PDB file of C-alpha atoms in Angstrom:
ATOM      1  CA  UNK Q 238     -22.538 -96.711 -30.595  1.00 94.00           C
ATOM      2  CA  UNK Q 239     -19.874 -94.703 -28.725  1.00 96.00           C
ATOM      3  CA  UNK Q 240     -20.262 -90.850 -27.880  1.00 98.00           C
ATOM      4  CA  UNK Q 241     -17.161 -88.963 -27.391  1.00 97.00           C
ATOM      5  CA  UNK Q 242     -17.041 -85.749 -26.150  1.00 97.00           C
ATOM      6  CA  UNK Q 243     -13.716 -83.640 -26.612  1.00 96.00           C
ATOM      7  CA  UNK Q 244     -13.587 -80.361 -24.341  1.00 96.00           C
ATOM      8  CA  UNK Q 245     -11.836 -77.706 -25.706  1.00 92.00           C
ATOM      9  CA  UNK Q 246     -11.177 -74.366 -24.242  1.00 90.00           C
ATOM     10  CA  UNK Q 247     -13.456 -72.886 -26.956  1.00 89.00           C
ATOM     11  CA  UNK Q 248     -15.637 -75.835 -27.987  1.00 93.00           C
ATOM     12  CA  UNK Q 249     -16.511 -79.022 -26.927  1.00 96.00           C
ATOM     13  CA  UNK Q 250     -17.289 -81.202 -29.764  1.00 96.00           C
ATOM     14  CA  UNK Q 251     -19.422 -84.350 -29.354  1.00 97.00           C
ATOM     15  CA  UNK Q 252     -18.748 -87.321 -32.487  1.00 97.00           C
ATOM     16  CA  UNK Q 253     -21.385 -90.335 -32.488  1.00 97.00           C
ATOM     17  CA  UNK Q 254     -18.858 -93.883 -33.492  1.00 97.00           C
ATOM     18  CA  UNK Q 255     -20.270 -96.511 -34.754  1.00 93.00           C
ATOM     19  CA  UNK Q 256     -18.870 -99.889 -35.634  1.00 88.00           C
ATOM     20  CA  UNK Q 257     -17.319-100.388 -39.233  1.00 83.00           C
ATOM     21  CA  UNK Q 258     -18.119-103.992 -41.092  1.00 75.00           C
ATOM     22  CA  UNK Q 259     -14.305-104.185 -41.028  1.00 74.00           C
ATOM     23  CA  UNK Q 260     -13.585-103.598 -37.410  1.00 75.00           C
ATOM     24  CA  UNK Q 261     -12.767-100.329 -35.865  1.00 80.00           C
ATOM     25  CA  UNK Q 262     -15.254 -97.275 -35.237  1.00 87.00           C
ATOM     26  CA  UNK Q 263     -15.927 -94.509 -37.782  1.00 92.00           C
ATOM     27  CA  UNK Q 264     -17.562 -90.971 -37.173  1.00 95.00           C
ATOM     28  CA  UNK Q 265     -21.619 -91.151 -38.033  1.00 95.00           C
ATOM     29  CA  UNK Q 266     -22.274 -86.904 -36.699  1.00 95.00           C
ATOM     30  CA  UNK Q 267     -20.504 -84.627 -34.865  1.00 94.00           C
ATOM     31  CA  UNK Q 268     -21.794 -81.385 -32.780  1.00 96.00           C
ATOM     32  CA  UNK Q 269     -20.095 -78.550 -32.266  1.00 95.00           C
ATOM     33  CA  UNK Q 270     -21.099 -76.253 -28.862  1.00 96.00           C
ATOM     34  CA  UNK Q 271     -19.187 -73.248 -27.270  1.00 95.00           C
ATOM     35  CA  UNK Q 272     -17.519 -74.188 -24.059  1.00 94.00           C
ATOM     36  CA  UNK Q 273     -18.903 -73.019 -20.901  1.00 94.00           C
ATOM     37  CA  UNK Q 274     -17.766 -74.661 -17.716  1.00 91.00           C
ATOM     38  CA  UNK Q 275     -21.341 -73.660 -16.066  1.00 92.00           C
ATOM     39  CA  UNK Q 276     -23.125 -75.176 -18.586  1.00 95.00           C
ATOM     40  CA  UNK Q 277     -25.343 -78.106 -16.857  1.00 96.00           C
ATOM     41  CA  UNK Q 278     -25.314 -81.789 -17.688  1.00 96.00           C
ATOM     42  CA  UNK Q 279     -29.451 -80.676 -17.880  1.00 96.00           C
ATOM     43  CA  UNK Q 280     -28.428 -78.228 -20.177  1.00 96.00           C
ATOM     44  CA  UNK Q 281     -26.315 -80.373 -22.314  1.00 96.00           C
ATOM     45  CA  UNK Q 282     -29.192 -82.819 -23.043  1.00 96.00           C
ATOM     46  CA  UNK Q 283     -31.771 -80.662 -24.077  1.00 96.00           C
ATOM     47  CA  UNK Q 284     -29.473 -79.263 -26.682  1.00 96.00           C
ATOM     48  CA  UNK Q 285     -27.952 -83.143 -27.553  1.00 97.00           C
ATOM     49  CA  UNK Q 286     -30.930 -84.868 -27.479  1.00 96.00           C
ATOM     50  CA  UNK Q 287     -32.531 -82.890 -30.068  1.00 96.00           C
ATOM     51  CA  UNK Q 288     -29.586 -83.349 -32.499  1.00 96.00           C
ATOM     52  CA  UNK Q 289     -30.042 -86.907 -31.917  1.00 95.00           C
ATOM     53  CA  UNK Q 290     -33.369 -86.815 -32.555  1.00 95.00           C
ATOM     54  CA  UNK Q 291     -33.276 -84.294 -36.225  1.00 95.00           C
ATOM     55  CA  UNK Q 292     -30.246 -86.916 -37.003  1.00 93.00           C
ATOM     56  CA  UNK Q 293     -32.515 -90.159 -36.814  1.00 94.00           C
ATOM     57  CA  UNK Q 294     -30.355 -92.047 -33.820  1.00 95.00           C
ATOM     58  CA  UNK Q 295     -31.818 -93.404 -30.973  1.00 93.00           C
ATOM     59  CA  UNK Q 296     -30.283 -92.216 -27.753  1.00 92.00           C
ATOM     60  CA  UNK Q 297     -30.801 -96.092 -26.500  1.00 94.00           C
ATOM     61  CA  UNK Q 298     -28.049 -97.035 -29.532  1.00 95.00           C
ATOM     62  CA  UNK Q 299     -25.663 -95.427 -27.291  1.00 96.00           C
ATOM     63  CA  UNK Q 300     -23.746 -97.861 -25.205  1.00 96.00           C
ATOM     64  CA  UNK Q 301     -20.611 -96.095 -24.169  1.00 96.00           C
ATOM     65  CA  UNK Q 302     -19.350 -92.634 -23.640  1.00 98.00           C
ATOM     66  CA  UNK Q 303     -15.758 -91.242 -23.383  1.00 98.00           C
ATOM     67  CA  UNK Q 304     -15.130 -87.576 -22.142  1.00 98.00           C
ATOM     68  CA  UNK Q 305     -11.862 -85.912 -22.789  1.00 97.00           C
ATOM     69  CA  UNK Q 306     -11.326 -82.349 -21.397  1.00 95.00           C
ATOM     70  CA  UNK Q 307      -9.359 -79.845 -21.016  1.00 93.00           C
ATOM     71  CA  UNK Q 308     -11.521 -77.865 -18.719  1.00 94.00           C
ATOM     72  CA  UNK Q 309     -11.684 -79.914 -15.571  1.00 92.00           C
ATOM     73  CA  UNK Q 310     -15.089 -78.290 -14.242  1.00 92.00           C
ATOM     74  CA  UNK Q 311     -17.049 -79.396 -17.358  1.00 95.00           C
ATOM     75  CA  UNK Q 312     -16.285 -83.193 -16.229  1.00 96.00           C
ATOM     76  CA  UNK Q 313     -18.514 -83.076 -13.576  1.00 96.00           C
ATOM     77  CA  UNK Q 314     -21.448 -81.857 -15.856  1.00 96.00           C
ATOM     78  CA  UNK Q 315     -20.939 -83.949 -18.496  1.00 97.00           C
ATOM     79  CA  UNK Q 316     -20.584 -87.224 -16.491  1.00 97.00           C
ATOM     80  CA  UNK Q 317     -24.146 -86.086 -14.854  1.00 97.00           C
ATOM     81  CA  UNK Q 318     -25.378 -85.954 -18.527  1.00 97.00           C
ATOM     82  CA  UNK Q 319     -24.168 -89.697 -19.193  1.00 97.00           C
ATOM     83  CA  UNK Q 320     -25.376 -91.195 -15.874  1.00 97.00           C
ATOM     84  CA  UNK Q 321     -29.255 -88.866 -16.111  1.00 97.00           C
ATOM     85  CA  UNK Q 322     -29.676 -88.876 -19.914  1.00 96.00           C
ATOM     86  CA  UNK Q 323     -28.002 -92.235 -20.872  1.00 97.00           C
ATOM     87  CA  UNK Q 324     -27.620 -94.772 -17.672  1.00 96.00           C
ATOM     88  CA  UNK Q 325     -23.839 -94.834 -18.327  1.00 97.00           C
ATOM     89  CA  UNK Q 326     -20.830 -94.081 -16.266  1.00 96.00           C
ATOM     90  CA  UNK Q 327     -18.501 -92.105 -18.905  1.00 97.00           C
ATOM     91  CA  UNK Q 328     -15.184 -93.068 -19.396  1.00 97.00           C
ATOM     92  CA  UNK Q 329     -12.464 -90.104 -18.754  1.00 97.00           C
ATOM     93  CA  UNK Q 330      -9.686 -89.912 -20.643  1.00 96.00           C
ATOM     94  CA  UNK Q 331      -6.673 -90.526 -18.816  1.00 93.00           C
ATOM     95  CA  UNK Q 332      -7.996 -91.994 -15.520  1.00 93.00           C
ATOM     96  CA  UNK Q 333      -8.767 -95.765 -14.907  1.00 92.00           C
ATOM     97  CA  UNK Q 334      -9.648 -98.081 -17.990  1.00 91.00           C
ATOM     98  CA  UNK Q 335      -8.906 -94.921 -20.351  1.00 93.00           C
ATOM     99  CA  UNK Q 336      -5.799 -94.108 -19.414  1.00 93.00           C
ATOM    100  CA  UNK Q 337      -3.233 -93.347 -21.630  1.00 94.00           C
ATOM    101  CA  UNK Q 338      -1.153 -95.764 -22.364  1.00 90.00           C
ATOM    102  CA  UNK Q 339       1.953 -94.718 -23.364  1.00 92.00           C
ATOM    103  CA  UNK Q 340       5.488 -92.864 -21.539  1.00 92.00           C
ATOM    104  CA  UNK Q 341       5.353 -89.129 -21.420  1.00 93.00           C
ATOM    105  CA  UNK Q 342       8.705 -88.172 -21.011  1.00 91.00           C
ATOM    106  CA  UNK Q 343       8.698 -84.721 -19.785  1.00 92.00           C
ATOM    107  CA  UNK Q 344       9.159 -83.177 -16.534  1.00 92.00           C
ATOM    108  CA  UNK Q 345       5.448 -83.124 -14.964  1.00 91.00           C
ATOM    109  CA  UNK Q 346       3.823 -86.081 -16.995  1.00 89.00           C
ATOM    110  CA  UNK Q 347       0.779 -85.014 -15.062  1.00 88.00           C
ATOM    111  CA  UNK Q 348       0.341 -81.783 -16.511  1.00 89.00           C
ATOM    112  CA  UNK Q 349       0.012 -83.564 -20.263  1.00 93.00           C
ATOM    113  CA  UNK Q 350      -3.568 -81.763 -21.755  1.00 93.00           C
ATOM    114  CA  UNK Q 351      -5.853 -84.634 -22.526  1.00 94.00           C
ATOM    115  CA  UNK Q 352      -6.073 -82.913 -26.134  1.00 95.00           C
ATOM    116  CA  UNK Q 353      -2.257 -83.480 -26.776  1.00 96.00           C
ATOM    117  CA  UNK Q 354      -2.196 -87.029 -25.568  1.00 96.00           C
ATOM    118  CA  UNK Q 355      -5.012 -87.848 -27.483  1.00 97.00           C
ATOM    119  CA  UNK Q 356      -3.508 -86.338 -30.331  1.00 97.00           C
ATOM    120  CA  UNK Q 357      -0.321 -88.693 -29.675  1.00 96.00           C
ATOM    121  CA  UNK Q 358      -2.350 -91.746 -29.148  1.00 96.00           C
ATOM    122  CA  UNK Q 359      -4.207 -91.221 -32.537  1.00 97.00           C
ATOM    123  CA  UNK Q 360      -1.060 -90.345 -34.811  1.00 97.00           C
ATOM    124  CA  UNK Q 361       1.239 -92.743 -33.548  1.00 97.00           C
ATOM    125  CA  UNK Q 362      -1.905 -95.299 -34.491  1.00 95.00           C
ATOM    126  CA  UNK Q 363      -2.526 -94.054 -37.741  1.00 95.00           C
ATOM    127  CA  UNK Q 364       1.427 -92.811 -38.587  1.00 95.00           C
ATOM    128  CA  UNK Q 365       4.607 -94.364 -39.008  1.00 89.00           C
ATOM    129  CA  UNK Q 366       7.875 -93.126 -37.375  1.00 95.00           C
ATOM    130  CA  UNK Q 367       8.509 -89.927 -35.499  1.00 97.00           C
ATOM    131  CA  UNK Q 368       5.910 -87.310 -35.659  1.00 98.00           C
ATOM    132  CA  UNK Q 369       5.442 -83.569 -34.654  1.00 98.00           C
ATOM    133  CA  UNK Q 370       1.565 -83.096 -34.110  1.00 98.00           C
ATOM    134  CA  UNK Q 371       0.486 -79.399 -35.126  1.00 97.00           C
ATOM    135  CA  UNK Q 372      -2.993 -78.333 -33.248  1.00 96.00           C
ATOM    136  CA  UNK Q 373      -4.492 -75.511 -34.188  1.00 93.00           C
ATOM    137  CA  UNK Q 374      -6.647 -74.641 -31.253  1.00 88.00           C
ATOM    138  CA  UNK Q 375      -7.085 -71.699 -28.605  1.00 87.00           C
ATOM    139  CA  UNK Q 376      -3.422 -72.113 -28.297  1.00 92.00           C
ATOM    140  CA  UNK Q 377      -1.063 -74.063 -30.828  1.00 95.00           C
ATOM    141  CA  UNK Q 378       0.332 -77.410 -29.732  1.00 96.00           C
ATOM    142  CA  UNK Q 379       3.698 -78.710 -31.584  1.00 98.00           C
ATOM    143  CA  UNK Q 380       4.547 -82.149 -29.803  1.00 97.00           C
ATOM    144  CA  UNK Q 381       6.965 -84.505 -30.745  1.00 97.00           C
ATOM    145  CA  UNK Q 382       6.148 -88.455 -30.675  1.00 97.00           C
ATOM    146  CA  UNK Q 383       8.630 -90.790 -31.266  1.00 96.00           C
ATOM    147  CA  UNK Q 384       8.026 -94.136 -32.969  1.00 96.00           C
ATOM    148  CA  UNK Q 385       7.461 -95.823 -30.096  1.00 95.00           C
ATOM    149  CA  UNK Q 386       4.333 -93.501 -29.078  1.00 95.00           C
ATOM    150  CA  UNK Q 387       5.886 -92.087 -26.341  1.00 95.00           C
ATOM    151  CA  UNK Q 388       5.291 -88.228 -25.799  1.00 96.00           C
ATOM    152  CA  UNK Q 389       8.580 -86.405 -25.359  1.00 96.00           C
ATOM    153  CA  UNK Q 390       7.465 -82.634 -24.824  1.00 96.00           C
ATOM    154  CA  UNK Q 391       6.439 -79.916 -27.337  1.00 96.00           C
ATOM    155  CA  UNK Q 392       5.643 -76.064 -27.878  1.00 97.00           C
ATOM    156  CA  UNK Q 393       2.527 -73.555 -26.411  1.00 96.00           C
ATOM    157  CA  UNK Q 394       2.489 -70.947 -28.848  1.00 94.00           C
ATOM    158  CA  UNK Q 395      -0.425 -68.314 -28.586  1.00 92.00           C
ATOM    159  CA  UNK Q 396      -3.304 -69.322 -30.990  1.00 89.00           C
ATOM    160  CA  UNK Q 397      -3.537 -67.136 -34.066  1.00 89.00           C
ATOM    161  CA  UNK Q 398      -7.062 -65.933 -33.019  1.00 87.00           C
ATOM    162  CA  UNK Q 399      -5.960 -65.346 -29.805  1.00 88.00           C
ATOM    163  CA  UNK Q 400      -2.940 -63.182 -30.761  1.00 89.00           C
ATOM    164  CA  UNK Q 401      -5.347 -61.099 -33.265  1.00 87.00           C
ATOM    165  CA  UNK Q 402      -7.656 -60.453 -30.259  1.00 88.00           C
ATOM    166  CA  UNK Q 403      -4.882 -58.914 -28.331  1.00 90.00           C
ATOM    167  CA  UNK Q 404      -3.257 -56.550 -30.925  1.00 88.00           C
ATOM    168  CA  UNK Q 405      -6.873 -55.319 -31.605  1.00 89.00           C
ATOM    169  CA  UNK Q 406      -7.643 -55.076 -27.487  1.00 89.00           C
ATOM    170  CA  UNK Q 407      -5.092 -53.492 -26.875  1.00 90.00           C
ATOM    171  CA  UNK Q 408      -4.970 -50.534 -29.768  1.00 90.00           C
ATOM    172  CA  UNK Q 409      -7.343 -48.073 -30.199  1.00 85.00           C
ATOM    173  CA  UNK Q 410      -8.066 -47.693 -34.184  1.00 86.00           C
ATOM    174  CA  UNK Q 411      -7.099 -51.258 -35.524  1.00 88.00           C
ATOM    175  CA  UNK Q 412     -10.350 -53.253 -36.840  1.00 87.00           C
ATOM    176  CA  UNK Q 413     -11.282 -56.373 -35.966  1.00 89.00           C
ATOM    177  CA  UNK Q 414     -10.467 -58.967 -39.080  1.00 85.00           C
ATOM    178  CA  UNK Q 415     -11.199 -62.200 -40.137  1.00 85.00           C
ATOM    179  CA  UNK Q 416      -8.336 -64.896 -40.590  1.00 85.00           C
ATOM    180  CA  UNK Q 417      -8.072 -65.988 -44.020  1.00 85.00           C
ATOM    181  CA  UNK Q 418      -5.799 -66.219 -46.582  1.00 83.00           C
ATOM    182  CA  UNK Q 419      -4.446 -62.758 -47.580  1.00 82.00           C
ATOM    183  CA  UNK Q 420      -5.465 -61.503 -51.161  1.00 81.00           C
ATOM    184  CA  UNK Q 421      -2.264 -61.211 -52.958  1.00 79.00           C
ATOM    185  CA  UNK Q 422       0.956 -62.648 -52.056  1.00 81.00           C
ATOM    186  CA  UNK Q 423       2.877 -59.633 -51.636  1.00 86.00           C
ATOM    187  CA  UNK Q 424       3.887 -59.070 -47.899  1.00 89.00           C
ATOM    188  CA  UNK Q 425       3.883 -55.441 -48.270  1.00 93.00           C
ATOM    189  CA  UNK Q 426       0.557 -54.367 -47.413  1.00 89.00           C
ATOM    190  CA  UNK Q 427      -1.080 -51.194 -48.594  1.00 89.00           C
ATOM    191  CA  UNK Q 428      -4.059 -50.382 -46.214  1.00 90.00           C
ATOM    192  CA  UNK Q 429      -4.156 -51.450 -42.934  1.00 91.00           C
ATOM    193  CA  UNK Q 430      -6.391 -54.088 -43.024  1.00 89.00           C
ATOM    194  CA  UNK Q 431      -4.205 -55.946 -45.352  1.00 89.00           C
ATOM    195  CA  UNK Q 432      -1.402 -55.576 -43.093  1.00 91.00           C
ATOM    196  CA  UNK Q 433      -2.736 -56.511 -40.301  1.00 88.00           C
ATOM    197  CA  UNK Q 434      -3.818 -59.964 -42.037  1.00 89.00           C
ATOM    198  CA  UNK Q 435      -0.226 -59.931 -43.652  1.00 90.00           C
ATOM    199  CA  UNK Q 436       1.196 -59.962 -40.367  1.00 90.00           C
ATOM    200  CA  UNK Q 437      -0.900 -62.368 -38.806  1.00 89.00           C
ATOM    201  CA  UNK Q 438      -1.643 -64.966 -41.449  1.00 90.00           C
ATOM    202  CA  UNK Q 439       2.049 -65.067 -42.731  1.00 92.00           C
ATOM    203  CA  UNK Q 440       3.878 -64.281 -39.642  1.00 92.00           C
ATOM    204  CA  UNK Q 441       2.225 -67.331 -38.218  1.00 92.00           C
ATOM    205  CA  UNK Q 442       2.923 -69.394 -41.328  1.00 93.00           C
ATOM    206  CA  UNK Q 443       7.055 -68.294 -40.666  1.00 94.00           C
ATOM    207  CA  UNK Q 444       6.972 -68.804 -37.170  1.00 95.00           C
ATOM    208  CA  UNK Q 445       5.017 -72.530 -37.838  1.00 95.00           C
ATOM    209  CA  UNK Q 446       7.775 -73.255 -40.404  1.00 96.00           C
ATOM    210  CA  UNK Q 447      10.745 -72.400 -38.286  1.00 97.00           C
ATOM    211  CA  UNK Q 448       9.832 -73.933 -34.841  1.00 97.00           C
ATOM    212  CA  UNK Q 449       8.947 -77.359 -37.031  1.00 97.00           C
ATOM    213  CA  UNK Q 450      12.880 -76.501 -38.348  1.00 97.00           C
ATOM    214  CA  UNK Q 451      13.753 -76.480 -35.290  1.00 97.00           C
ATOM    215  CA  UNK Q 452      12.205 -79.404 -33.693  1.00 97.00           C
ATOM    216  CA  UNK Q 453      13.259 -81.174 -36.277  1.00 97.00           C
ATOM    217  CA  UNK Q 454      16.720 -80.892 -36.143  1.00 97.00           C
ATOM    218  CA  UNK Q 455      16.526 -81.651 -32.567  1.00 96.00           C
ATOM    219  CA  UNK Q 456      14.535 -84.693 -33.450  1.00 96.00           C
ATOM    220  CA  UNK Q 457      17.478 -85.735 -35.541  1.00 95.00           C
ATOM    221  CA  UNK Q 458      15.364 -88.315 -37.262  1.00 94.00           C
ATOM    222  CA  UNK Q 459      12.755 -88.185 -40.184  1.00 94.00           C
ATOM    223  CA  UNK Q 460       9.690 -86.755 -38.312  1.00 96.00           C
ATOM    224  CA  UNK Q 461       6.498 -86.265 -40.361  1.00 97.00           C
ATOM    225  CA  UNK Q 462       4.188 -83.496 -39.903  1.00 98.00           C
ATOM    226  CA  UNK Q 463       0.086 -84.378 -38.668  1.00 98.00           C
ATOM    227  CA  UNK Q 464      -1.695 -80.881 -38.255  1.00 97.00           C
ATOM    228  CA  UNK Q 465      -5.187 -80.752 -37.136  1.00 96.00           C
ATOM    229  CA  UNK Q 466      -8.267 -78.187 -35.950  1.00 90.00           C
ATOM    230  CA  UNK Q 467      -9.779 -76.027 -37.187  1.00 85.00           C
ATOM    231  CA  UNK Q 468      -7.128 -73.739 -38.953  1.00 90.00           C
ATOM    232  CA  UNK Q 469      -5.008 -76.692 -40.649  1.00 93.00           C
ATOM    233  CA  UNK Q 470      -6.890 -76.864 -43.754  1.00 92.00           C
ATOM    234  CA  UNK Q 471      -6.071 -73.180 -44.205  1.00 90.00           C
ATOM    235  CA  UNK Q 472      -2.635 -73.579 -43.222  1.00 92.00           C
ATOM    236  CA  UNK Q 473      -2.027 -76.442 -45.496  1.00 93.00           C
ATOM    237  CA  UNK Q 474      -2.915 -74.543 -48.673  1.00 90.00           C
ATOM    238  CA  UNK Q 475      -0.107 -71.884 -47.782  1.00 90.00           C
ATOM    239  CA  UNK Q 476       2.835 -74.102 -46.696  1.00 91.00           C
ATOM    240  CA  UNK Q 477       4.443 -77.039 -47.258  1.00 93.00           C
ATOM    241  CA  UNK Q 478       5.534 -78.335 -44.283  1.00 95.00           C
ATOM    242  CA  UNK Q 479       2.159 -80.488 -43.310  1.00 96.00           C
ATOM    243  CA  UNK Q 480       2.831 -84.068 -44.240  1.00 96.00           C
ATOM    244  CA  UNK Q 481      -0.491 -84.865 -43.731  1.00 96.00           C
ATOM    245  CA  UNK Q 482      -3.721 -83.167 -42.413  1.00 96.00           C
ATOM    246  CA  UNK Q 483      -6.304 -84.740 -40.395  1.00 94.00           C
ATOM    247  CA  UNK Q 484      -8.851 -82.797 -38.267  1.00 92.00           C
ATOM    248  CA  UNK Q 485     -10.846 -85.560 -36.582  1.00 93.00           C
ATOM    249  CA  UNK Q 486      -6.991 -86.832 -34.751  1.00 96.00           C
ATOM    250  CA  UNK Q 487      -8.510 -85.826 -31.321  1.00 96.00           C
ATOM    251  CA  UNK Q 488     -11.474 -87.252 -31.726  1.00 97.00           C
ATOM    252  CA  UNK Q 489     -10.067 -90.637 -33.096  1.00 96.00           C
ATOM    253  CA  UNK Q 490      -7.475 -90.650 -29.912  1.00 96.00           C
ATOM    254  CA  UNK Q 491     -11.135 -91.021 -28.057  1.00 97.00           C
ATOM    255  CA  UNK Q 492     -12.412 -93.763 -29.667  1.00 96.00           C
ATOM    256  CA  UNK Q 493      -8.983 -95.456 -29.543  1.00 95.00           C
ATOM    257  CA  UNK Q 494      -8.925 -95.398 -25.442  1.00 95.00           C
ATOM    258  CA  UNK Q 495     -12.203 -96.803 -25.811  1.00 95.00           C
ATOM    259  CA  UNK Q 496     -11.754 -99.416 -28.251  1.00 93.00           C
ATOM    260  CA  UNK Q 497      -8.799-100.344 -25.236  1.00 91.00           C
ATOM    261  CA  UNK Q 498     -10.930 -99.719 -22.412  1.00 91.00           C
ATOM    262  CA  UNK Q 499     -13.543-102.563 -23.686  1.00 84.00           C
ATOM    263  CA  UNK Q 500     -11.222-105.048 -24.531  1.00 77.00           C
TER     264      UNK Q 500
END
């Protein structure tokens, strides 16, 4: 079995792969911890070991790992938690056997988050054409992949948590909120915690719909939609711009260097 570990700048998500009849890997579990660069590969296995263990899988059924990260000081830990825990030297997405694969046409290819070429990697595997990959994350990603898989840049827009935190920071009487759908679909709110979800929940939907407008047109091809994370569900009920929604695309770009790396 594979264990691939995706390090986010909130979470880092572990997903156990194991071999379909057919060929290929499929997800078996996944476990979801908050990110926290000081947290010790010691650390990580008395929490992971025990979710093995309540799961029924053997920790010697895992033959490979793959880390990909966004947060460079958690590499360190979690390689110490392959090498103690499992007796495996993880594979790191991007470097050596795992690395990526495929042009990234933009002006420091170096700076590419392993989240966003994983993304690419998995669409452009799973979707034909041109694509625009939507993550919903800490930040949101747009990126544009063309149908040869090469990465040719993309959009950092402030995540929609992360822009509610700030307006309520940085105001004295405005109430913390929940993101979800607002109630009605009138855009004129009438207390102020309707407005303030108003403004968040639709203002991100308008300014999701006309940066994809605009990539688009720059694209000047057909270019389908692939949103993932943890907000494109929500998203997706609300707009019609998502051509297809699929919130495991990270994790699948892991297995996929893998799959590479073994053969």
């Amino acid at each position: 079995m594979l264990l691939a570990a995706d390090v986010g700048n909130t979470n880092v998500v572990f997903a156990l792969f194991a071999t379909k009849d057919e060929g290929g890997l499929e997800i078996k579990a996944r476990w979801r911890i908050a990110t926290d660069p000081r947290r010790t590969g010691d650390e990580y296995a008395v929490w992971l070991l025990q979710l093995l263990k309540i799961e029924g899988f053997e920790r010697t059924a895992i033959t490979r790992i793959i880390v990909g990260s966004v947060v460079p000081r958690a590499i360190h830990n979690l390689t110490v938690l392959a090498e103690k825990y499992f007796g495996l030297t993880p594979l790191i997405a991007g470097e050596g056997d795992a690395a990526w694969g495929f042009s990234v046409d933009v002006d420091e290819p170096r700076s590419l988050g392993a989240d966003r070429a994983l993304n690419a990697i998995a669409a452009h595997a799973k979707y034909q054409g041109d694509l625009i990959v939507v993550d919903f994350g800490t930040a949101t990603t747009f990126d544009a992949v063309d149908f040869n898989g090469a990465y040719k840049g993309g959009i950092i827009a402030p995540g929609i948590n992360l822009s509610l935190d700030a307006l309520v920071g940085n105001t004295a009487k405005l109430p913390r909120i929940a993101i979800e759908a607002p109630r009605t679909n009138s855009v004129i709110g009438t207390n102020t915690e309707d407005q303030m979800l108003i403004g968040a929940f639709w203002g991100y939907v308008s300014m999701m719909e006309g940066l994809i407008a605009r990539m688009r047109a720059e694209i000047g091809r057909p270019a389908k939609v692939v949103a993932t994370g943890g907000l494109a569900i929500l998203f997706d009920q609300h707009t019609q711009i998502f051509d297809a929604v699929d919130t495991d695309l990270t994790l699948e770009g892991l297995a996929i260097l893998a799959e590479r790396a073994s053969q």
